[in-house]
Amino acid sequence: GPLGATIINMMGLARDTGVLEEGLKRFKSFVENPNTSLVTGDVRTAIFRTALRADEGLVSSELKRIFETTDDPGVQRSCLSVMGRVKDGNRHAEMLDYVLFSGKVRYQDMAFVLNGLATTTGEGGRRCWDNFVADFDQLASKFRQQHVVWGMLLGVTTRGLKTLEEANEAEQFFAEPEHPAGAGQRRVAQALEAVRTNALRLDRDRNAVASFLDRVVVT
């Protein structure tokens, strides 16, 4: 259940060798035969994510193939959620292009991938923003009339930024007449508020957290 998935995720995040190896093994069994594998629905996303940590190249490629060939909505959602967790720069760029322009991901499912791409790492969040700025005209032409999707795209992309300077940069970008947020303005404002709040909290608590860890972590 949820507890099992949480434990798998935490152990995978900690890069426990046994958990990573078992996660990859179970993922491969799912690839070979989803109907007989030991990957049940309640831990499927956690297993996929752990396998991705073990072998990002293999697993990200297989997830895309599974997503395109399965007719199971639950499996598709698991694939999309984990496909967005890639960290390699080239795979990250390929996944952005895939979700936004391939036409294979439904509008209502794009957030599963984009949220991961924008928030898994600071570098990924920055790449999402840079990609959005570079492709703004193309993205606006494709999505602006889809108000819900446009708002999600602006909100998620902006939310991936980390610093006060980046928040100011994004605010200035949308203030320019050639880059109107339109129906996504509220989502942008909410995202910028969250970025600034987190950046200020990090700056405020940085020394206290470092001091605490120095006291309790044995090296």
GROMACS .gro file of C-alpha atoms in nm:
model
  219
    1GLY     CA    1   0.000   0.000   0.000
    2PRO     CA    2   0.099   0.366   0.039
    3LEU     CA    3   0.339   0.283   0.324
    4GLY     CA    4   0.522   0.030   0.110
    5ALA     CA    5   0.551   0.277  -0.177
    6THR     CA    6   0.680   0.545   0.061
    7ILE     CA    7   0.947   0.313   0.201
    8ILE     CA    8   1.058   0.208  -0.147
    9ASN     CA    9   1.082   0.571  -0.255
   10MET     CA   10   1.280   0.673   0.052
   11MET     CA   11   1.522   0.382   0.025
   12GLY     CA   12   1.566   0.447  -0.345
   13LEU     CA   13   1.629   0.815  -0.280
   14ALA     CA   14   1.893   0.714  -0.028
   15ARG     CA   15   2.042   0.498  -0.307
   16ASP     CA   16   2.028   0.177  -0.104
   17THR     CA   17   2.203  -0.073  -0.331
   18GLY     CA   18   1.973  -0.364  -0.254
   19VAL     CA   19   1.658  -0.160  -0.315
   20LEU     CA   20   1.792  -0.018  -0.642
   21GLU     CA   21   1.887  -0.362  -0.770
   22GLU     CA   22   1.553  -0.514  -0.671
   23GLY     CA   23   1.362  -0.222  -0.820
   24LEU     CA   24   1.540  -0.262  -1.152
   25LYS     CA   25   1.486  -0.639  -1.143
   26ARG     CA   26   1.114  -0.599  -1.086
   27PHE     CA   27   1.089  -0.331  -1.353
   28LYS     CA   28   1.249  -0.568  -1.605
   29SER     CA   29   1.003  -0.839  -1.506
   30PHE     CA   30   0.719  -0.593  -1.570
   31VAL     CA   31   0.864  -0.512  -1.913
   32GLU     CA   32   0.879  -0.882  -2.000
   33ASN     CA   33   0.525  -0.958  -1.885
   34PRO     CA   34   0.312  -0.700  -1.699
   35ASN     CA   35   0.049  -0.961  -1.619
   36THR     CA   36   0.279  -1.196  -1.428
   37SER     CA   37   0.528  -0.952  -1.275
   38LEU     CA   38   0.545  -0.871  -0.905
   39VAL     CA   39   0.480  -0.502  -0.973
   40THR     CA   40   0.132  -0.433  -0.836
   41GLY     CA   41  -0.057  -0.111  -0.888
   42ASP     CA   42  -0.008   0.020  -0.535
   43VAL     CA   43   0.373   0.025  -0.568
   44ARG     CA   44   0.408   0.051  -0.946
   45THR     CA   45   0.513   0.416  -0.959
   46ALA     CA   46   0.759   0.366  -0.671
   47ILE     CA   47   0.915   0.064  -0.845
   48PHE     CA   48   0.940   0.253  -1.175
   49ARG     CA   49   1.105   0.549  -1.000
   50THR     CA   50   1.352   0.327  -0.815
   51ALA     CA   51   1.441   0.149  -1.140
   52LEU     CA   52   1.498   0.487  -1.305
   53ARG     CA   53   1.747   0.576  -1.034
   54ALA     CA   54   1.928   0.247  -1.098
   55ASP     CA   55   1.952   0.279  -1.479
   56GLU     CA   56   1.809   0.603  -1.617
   57GLY     CA   57   1.896   0.537  -1.981
   58LEU     CA   58   1.736   0.194  -2.005
   59VAL     CA   59   1.434   0.269  -1.789
   60SER     CA   60   1.342   0.605  -1.946
   61SER     CA   61   1.348   0.446  -2.291
   62GLU     CA   62   1.135   0.152  -2.181
   63LEU     CA   63   0.888   0.378  -2.000
   64LYS     CA   64   0.828   0.573  -2.319
   65ARG     CA   65   0.771   0.249  -2.511
   66ILE     CA   66   0.534   0.114  -2.246
   67PHE     CA   67   0.342   0.443  -2.238
   68GLU     CA   68   0.292   0.434  -2.614
   69THR     CA   69   0.182   0.070  -2.629
   70THR     CA   70  -0.029   0.007  -2.317
   71ASP     CA   71  -0.399   0.081  -2.297
   72ASP     CA   72  -0.400   0.078  -1.915
   73PRO     CA   73  -0.456   0.436  -1.787
   74GLY     CA   74  -0.293   0.358  -1.452
   75VAL     CA   75   0.023   0.227  -1.616
   76GLN     CA   76   0.029   0.528  -1.848
   77ARG     CA   77   0.010   0.767  -1.552
   78SER     CA   78   0.291   0.583  -1.374
   79CYS     CA   79   0.505   0.603  -1.687
   80LEU     CA   80   0.442   0.974  -1.731
   81SER     CA   81   0.509   1.054  -1.367
   82VAL     CA   82   0.844   0.877  -1.372
   83MET     CA   83   0.947   0.988  -1.722
   84GLY     CA   84   0.954   1.341  -1.582
   85ARG     CA   85   1.215   1.244  -1.321
   86VAL     CA   86   1.507   1.210  -1.563
   87LYS     CA   87   1.816   1.407  -1.459
   88ASP     CA   88   2.050   1.370  -1.756
   89GLY     CA   89   2.050   1.696  -1.953
   90ASN     CA   90   1.999   1.540  -2.295
   91ARG     CA   91   1.721   1.310  -2.179
   92HIS     CA   92   1.559   1.602  -1.998
   93ALA     CA   93   1.556   1.807  -2.320
   94GLU     CA   94   1.422   1.512  -2.518
   95MET     CA   95   1.143   1.458  -2.265
   96LEU     CA   96   1.043   1.825  -2.276
   97ASP     CA   97   1.017   1.806  -2.653
   98TYR     CA   98   0.826   1.479  -2.631
   99VAL     CA   99   0.561   1.599  -2.389
  100LEU     CA  100   0.510   1.940  -2.553
  101PHE     CA  101   0.538   1.870  -2.923
  102SER     CA  102   0.512   1.499  -3.006
  103GLY     CA  103   0.134   1.494  -2.986
  104LYS     CA  104   0.148   1.162  -2.799
  105VAL     CA  105   0.073   1.305  -2.454
  106ARG     CA  106  -0.279   1.428  -2.399
  107TYR     CA  107  -0.318   1.784  -2.275
  108GLN     CA  108  -0.474   1.669  -1.949
  109ASP     CA  109  -0.178   1.437  -1.882
  110MET     CA  110   0.107   1.681  -1.952
  111ALA     CA  111   0.130   1.795  -1.590
  112PHE     CA  112   0.239   1.444  -1.482
  113VAL     CA  113   0.562   1.485  -1.681
  114LEU     CA  114   0.619   1.859  -1.659
  115ASN     CA  115   0.593   1.874  -1.282
  116GLY     CA  116   0.874   1.620  -1.250
  117LEU     CA  117   1.090   1.786  -1.515
  118ALA     CA  118   1.057   2.123  -1.342
  119THR     CA  119   1.098   2.021  -0.978
  120THR     CA  120   1.317   1.708  -0.954
  121THR     CA  121   1.641   1.908  -0.965
  122GLY     CA  122   1.733   2.276  -0.963
  123GLU     CA  123   1.910   2.230  -1.296
  124GLY     CA  124   1.599   2.071  -1.444
  125GLY     CA  125   1.383   2.359  -1.328
  126ARG     CA  126   1.619   2.606  -1.490
  127ARG     CA  127   1.624   2.407  -1.815
  128CYS     CA  128   1.242   2.408  -1.822
  129TRP     CA  129   1.239   2.785  -1.784
  130ASP     CA  130   1.507   2.842  -2.047
  131ASN     CA  131   1.320   2.615  -2.286
  132PHE     CA  132   0.996   2.802  -2.220
  133VAL     CA  133   1.159   3.138  -2.290
  134ALA     CA  134   1.326   3.016  -2.608
  135ASP     CA  135   1.007   2.853  -2.741
  136PHE     CA  136   0.757   3.105  -2.605
  137ASP     CA  137   0.604   3.201  -2.941
  138GLN     CA  138   0.562   2.840  -3.049
  139LEU     CA  139   0.419   2.736  -2.713
  140ALA     CA  140   0.181   3.031  -2.701
  141SER     CA  141   0.056   2.953  -3.050
  142LYS     CA  142  -0.004   2.590  -2.956
  143PHE     CA  143  -0.149   2.620  -2.605
  144ARG     CA  144  -0.269   2.973  -2.528
  145GLN     CA  145  -0.628   2.906  -2.636
  146GLN     CA  146  -0.636   2.599  -2.410
  147HIS     CA  147  -0.668   2.808  -2.096
  148VAL     CA  148  -0.630   2.530  -1.840
  149VAL     CA  149  -0.327   2.381  -2.016
  150TRP     CA  150  -0.167   2.723  -2.069
  151GLY     CA  151  -0.208   2.811  -1.703
  152MET     CA  152  -0.063   2.477  -1.597
  153LEU     CA  153   0.234   2.519  -1.831
  154LEU     CA  154   0.314   2.867  -1.703
  155GLY     CA  155   0.265   2.772  -1.340
  156VAL     CA  156   0.474   2.455  -1.348
  157THR     CA  157   0.753   2.613  -1.554
  158THR     CA  158   0.778   2.914  -1.323
  159ARG     CA  159   0.749   2.700  -1.011
  160GLY     CA  160   1.068   2.517  -1.104
  161LEU     CA  161   1.280   2.825  -1.041
  162LYS     CA  162   1.468   2.847  -0.711
  163THR     CA  163   1.609   3.192  -0.636
  164LEU     CA  164   1.480   3.545  -0.582
  165GLU     CA  165   1.680   3.656  -0.883
  166GLU     CA  166   1.512   3.396  -1.101
  167ALA     CA  167   1.169   3.497  -0.971
  168ASN     CA  168   1.242   3.859  -1.063
  169GLU     CA  169   1.362   3.746  -1.405
  170ALA     CA  170   1.037   3.556  -1.467
  171GLU     CA  171   0.824   3.846  -1.345
  172GLN     CA  172   1.004   4.082  -1.580
  173PHE     CA  173   0.962   3.839  -1.870
  174PHE     CA  174   0.584   3.826  -1.833
  175ALA     CA  175   0.567   4.204  -1.785
  176GLU     CA  176   0.698   4.255  -2.138
  177PRO     CA  177   0.420   4.320  -2.393
  178GLU     CA  178   0.543   4.044  -2.625
  179HIS     CA  179   0.523   3.781  -2.348
  180PRO     CA  180   0.176   3.816  -2.191
  181ALA     CA  181   0.074   3.545  -1.947
  182GLY     CA  182  -0.291   3.599  -2.034
  183ALA     CA  183  -0.515   3.337  -1.874
  184GLY     CA  184  -0.208   3.200  -1.692
  185GLN     CA  185  -0.137   3.519  -1.496
  186ARG     CA  186  -0.283   3.390  -1.171
  187ARG     CA  187  -0.082   3.068  -1.193
  188VAL     CA  188   0.233   3.269  -1.256
  189ALA     CA  189   0.166   3.490  -0.955
  190GLN     CA  190   0.108   3.187  -0.732
  191ALA     CA  191   0.426   3.019  -0.858
  192LEU     CA  192   0.637   3.330  -0.806
  193GLU     CA  193   0.506   3.367  -0.451
  194ALA     CA  194   0.603   3.006  -0.377
  195VAL     CA  195   0.950   3.048  -0.529
  196ARG     CA  196   1.015   3.363  -0.324
  197THR     CA  197   0.882   3.209  -0.004
  198ASN     CA  198   1.102   2.902  -0.041
  199ALA     CA  199   1.409   3.107  -0.135
  200LEU     CA  200   1.368   3.332   0.170
  201ARG     CA  201   1.311   3.032   0.398
  202LEU     CA  202   1.622   2.860   0.265
  203ASP     CA  203   1.831   3.169   0.321
  204ARG     CA  204   1.687   3.217   0.671
  205ASP     CA  205   1.731   2.857   0.786
  206ARG     CA  206   2.052   2.761   0.605
  207ASN     CA  207   2.288   2.815   0.899
  208ALA     CA  208   2.051   2.665   1.157
  209VAL     CA  209   2.009   2.346   0.953
  210ALA     CA  210   2.384   2.319   0.894
  211SER     CA  211   2.448   2.359   1.265
  212PHE     CA  212   2.189   2.095   1.353
  213LEU     CA  213   2.334   1.844   1.105
  214ASP     CA  214   2.684   1.905   1.240
  215ARG     CA  215   2.558   1.801   1.583
  216VAL     CA  216   2.361   1.491   1.490
  217VAL     CA  217   2.534   1.343   1.186
  218VAL     CA  218   2.827   1.116   1.262
  219THR     CA  219   3.096   1.130   0.994
   0.00000   0.00000   0.00000
